[in-house]
Coordinates of C-alpha atoms in Angstrom, one line a residue:
X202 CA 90.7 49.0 -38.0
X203 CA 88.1 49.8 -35.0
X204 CA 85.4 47.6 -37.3
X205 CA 87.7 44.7 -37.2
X206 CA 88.9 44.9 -33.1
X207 CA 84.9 45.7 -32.8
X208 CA 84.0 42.4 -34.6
X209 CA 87.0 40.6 -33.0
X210 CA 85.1 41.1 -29.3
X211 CA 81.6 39.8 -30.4
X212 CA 83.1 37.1 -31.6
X213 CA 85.4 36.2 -28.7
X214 CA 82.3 37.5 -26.6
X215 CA 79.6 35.4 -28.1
X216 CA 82.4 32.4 -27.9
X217 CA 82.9 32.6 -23.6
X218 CA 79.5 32.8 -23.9
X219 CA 78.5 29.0 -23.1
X220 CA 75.4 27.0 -21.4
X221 CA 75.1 24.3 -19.5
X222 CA 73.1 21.4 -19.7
X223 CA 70.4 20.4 -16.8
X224 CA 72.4 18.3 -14.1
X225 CA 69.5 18.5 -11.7
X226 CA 66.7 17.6 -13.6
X227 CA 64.6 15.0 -12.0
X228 CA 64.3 12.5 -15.5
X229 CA 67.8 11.7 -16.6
X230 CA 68.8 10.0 -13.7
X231 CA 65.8 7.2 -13.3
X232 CA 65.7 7.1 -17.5
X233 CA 68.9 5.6 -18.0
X234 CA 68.6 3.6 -14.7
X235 CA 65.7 2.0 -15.9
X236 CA 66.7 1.4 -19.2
X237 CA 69.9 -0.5 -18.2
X238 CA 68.1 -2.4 -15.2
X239 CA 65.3 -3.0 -17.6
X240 CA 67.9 -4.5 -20.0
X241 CA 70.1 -6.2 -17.5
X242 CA 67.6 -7.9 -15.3
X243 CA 65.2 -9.2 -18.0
X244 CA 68.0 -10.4 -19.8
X245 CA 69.1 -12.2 -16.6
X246 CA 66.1 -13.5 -15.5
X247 CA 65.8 -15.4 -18.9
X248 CA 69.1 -16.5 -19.5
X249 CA 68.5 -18.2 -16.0
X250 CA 65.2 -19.6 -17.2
X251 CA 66.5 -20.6 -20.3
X252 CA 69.7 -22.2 -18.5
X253 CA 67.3 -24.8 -16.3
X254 CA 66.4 -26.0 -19.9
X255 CA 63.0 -24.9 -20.1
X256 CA 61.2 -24.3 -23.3
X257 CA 60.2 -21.4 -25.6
X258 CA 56.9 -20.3 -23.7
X259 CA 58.1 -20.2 -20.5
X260 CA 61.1 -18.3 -21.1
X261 CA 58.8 -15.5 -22.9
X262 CA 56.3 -15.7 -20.0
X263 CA 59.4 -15.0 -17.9
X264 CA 60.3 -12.3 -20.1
X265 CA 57.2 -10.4 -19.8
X266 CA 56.3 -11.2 -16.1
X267 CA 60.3 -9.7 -15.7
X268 CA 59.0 -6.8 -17.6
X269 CA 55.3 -6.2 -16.0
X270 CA 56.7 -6.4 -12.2
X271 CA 60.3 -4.4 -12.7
X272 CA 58.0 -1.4 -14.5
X273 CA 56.0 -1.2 -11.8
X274 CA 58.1 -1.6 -8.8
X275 CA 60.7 0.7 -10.5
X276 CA 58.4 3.3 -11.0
X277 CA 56.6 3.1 -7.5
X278 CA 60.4 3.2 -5.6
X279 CA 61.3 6.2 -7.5
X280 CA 58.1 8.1 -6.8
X281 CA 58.4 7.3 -3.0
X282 CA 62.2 8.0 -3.4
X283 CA 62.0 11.4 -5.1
X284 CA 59.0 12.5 -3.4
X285 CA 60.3 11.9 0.2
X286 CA 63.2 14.3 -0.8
X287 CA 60.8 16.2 -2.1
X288 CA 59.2 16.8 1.2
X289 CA 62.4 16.2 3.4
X290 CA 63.1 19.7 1.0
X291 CA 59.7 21.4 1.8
X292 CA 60.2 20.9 5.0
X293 CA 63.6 22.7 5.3
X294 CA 62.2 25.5 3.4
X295 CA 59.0 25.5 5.5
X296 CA 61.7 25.9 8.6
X297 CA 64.2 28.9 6.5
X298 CA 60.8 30.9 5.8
X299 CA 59.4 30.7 9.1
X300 CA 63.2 32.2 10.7
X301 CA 63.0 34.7 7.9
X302 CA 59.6 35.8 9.0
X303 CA 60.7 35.8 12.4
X304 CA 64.0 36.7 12.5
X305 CA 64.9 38.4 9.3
X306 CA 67.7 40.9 10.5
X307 CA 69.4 38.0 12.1
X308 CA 69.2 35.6 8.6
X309 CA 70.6 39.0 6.9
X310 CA 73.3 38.9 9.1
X311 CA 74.1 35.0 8.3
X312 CA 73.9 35.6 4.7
X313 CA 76.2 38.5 4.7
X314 CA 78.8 35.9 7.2
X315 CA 78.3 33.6 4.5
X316 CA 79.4 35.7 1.2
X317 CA 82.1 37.4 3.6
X318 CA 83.4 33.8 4.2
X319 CA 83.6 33.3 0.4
X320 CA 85.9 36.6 0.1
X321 CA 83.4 39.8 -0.1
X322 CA 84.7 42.5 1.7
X323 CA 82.3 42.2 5.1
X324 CA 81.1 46.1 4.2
X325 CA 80.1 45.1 0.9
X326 CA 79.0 41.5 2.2
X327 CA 76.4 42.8 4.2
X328 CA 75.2 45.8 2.0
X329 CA 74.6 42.9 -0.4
X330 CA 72.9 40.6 1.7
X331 CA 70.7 44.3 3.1
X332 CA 69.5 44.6 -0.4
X333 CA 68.9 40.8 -1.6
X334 CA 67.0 40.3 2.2
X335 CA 64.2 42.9 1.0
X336 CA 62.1 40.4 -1.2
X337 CA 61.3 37.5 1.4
X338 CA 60.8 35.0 -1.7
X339 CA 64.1 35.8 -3.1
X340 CA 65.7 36.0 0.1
X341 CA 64.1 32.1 0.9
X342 CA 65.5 31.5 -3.1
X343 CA 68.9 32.8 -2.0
X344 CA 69.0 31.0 1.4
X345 CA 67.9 28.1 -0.2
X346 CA 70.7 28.1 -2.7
X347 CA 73.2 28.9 -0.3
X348 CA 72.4 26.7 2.7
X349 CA 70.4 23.9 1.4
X350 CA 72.0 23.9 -1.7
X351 CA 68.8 23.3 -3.8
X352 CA 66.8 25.7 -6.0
X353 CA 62.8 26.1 -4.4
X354 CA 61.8 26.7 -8.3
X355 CA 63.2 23.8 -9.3
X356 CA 62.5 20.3 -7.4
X357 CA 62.2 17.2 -8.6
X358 CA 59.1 16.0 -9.9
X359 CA 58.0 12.5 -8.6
X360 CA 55.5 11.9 -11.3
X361 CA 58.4 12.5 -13.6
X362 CA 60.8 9.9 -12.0
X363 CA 57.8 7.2 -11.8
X364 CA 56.8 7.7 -15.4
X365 CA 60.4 8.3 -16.5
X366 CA 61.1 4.7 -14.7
X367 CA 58.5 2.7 -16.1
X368 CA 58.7 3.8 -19.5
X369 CA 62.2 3.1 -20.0
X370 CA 62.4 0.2 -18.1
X371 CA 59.7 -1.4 -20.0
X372 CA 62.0 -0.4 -23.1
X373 CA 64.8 -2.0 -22.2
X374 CA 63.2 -5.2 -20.7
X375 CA 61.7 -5.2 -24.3
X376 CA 64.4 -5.9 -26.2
X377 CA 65.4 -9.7 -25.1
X378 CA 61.9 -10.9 -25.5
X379 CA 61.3 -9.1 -28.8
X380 CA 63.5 -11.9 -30.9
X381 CA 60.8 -14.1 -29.0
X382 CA 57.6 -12.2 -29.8
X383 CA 59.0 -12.3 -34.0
X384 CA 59.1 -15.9 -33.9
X385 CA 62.4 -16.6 -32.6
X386 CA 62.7 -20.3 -31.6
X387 CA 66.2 -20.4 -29.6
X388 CA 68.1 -17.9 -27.1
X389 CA 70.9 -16.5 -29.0
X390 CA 69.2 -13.5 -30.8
X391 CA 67.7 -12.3 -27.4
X392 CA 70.4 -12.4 -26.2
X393 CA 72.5 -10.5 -29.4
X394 CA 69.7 -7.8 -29.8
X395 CA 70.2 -7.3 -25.5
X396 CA 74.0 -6.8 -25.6
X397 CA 73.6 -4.1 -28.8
X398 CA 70.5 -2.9 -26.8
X399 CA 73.3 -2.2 -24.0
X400 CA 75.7 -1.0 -25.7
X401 CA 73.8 1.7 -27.2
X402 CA 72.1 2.0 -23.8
X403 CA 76.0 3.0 -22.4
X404 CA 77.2 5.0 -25.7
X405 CA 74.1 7.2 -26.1
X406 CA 74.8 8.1 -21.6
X407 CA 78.3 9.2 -23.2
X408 CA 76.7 12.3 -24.3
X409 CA 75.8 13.8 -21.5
X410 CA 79.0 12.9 -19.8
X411 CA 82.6 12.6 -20.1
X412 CA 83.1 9.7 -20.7
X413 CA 84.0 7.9 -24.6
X414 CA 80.9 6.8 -26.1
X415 CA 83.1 3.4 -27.4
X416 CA 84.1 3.0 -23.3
X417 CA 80.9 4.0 -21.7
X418 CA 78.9 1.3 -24.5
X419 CA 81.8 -1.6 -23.6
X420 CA 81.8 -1.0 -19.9
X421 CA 77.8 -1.8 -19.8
X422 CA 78.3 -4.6 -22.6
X423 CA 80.5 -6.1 -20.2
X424 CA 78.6 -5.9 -17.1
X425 CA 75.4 -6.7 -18.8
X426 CA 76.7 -10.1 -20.5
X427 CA 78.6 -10.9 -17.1
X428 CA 75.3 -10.9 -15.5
X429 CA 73.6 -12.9 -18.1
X430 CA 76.4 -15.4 -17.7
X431 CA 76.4 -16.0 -14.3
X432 CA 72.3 -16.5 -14.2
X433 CA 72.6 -18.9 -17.5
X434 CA 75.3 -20.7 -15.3
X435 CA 72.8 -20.9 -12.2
X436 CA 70.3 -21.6 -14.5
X437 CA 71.5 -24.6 -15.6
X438 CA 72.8 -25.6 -12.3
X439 CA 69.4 -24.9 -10.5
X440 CA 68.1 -27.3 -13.4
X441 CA 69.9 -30.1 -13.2
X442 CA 69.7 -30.2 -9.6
X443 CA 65.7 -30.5 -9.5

């Protein structure tokens, strides 16, 4: 009977026992942002070509120009986005080791005030904070966390974002002119294989939230094909009129 109440525990133990995926990770983020803009712009950007009745070559020539220029300007605004916070972070840390270094009884004292504030019993609050205070990296890890709200072992890589950007933006400007580059002659399969393009684009970003894969794909179907629609539209207005 102890075997099976024994076994019982690991089980129910090793079943709490749960992990979390990586929320802070600098590639998610500018991967599927890419990939959609890639998807949604290019497709636009054609549709409106295509909609001022121009022909077959300059509707792929506007596909891959689209392409080219929104890899390369994506990819250069998130490496100048993520590594200014990247430094705006540095710089914060640079100002929390320097006040450790100079005043590290005082930033004891502010970490104890802070885990009293959150319910520790102040005696316990501040032996705590004494004995996490006596490593200066781990204290700056713990201040860090608790101040800054940002992990010094863990910041976002610019390189990352930049090359995350420009891959998948590349890969999802791709797919309108694809139908194009095979030898298709009219617009409707770009703009077919583009809508499924972002419709899987929205049902595979279902996984790693909470969202229904069937909701998250139709919600960028729709915005995607809105977009195209209102540039095809334009498109053809823009035409007429010259």
């Amino acid at each position: 009977m102890a075997i099976i109440d024994t076994e019982a525990a690991l089980h129910e133990a090793h079943r709490d026992n749960h992990t979390h995926r990586d929320v802070n990770g600098g590639w998610l983020r500018p991967a599927v942002f890419g990939a959609m803009d890639g998807l949604v712009s290019n497709l636009a950007l054609m549709t409106g070509v295509a909609g001022g009745t121009a022909g077959r070559e300059a509707v792929v020539v506007a596909g891959l120009a689209g392409l080219a220029a929104g890899a390369f300007s994506m990819a250069a605004g998130e490496y100048t986005s993520v590594a200014s916070q990247r430094e705006l972070v540095e710089a914060e840390l640079a100002v929390e080791r320097r006040e450790l270094r100079k005043h590290p009884k005082c930033e004891e004292k502010e970490l104890a005030a802070l885990y009293a504030a959150r319910g520790v019993e102040p005696h316990l609050a501040h032996e705590v904070a004494r004995q996490l205070s006596r490593d200066p990296e781990q204290a700056l890890e713990i201040h860090a966390r608790e101040e800054l709200g940002v992990d010094p072992a863990d910041l976002p890589s610019p390189a990352v974002a930049a090359v995350s950007s420009f891959g998948s933006f590349a890969l999802g400007a791709l797919l309108p002119v694809l139908p194009y580059l095979l030898g298709a002659g009219a617009l409707w399969p770009a703009v077919l294989v583009a809508l499924l393009g972002l419709f899987g684009c929205g049902a595979v970003v279902a996984r790693v939230t909470a969202r229904t894969w069937w909701f998250s794909g139709t919600r960028q179907l729709a915005l995607g094909g809105a977009a195209a629609g209102v540039t095809y539209v334009l498109g053809s207005l823009f035409g007429a009129a010259v």
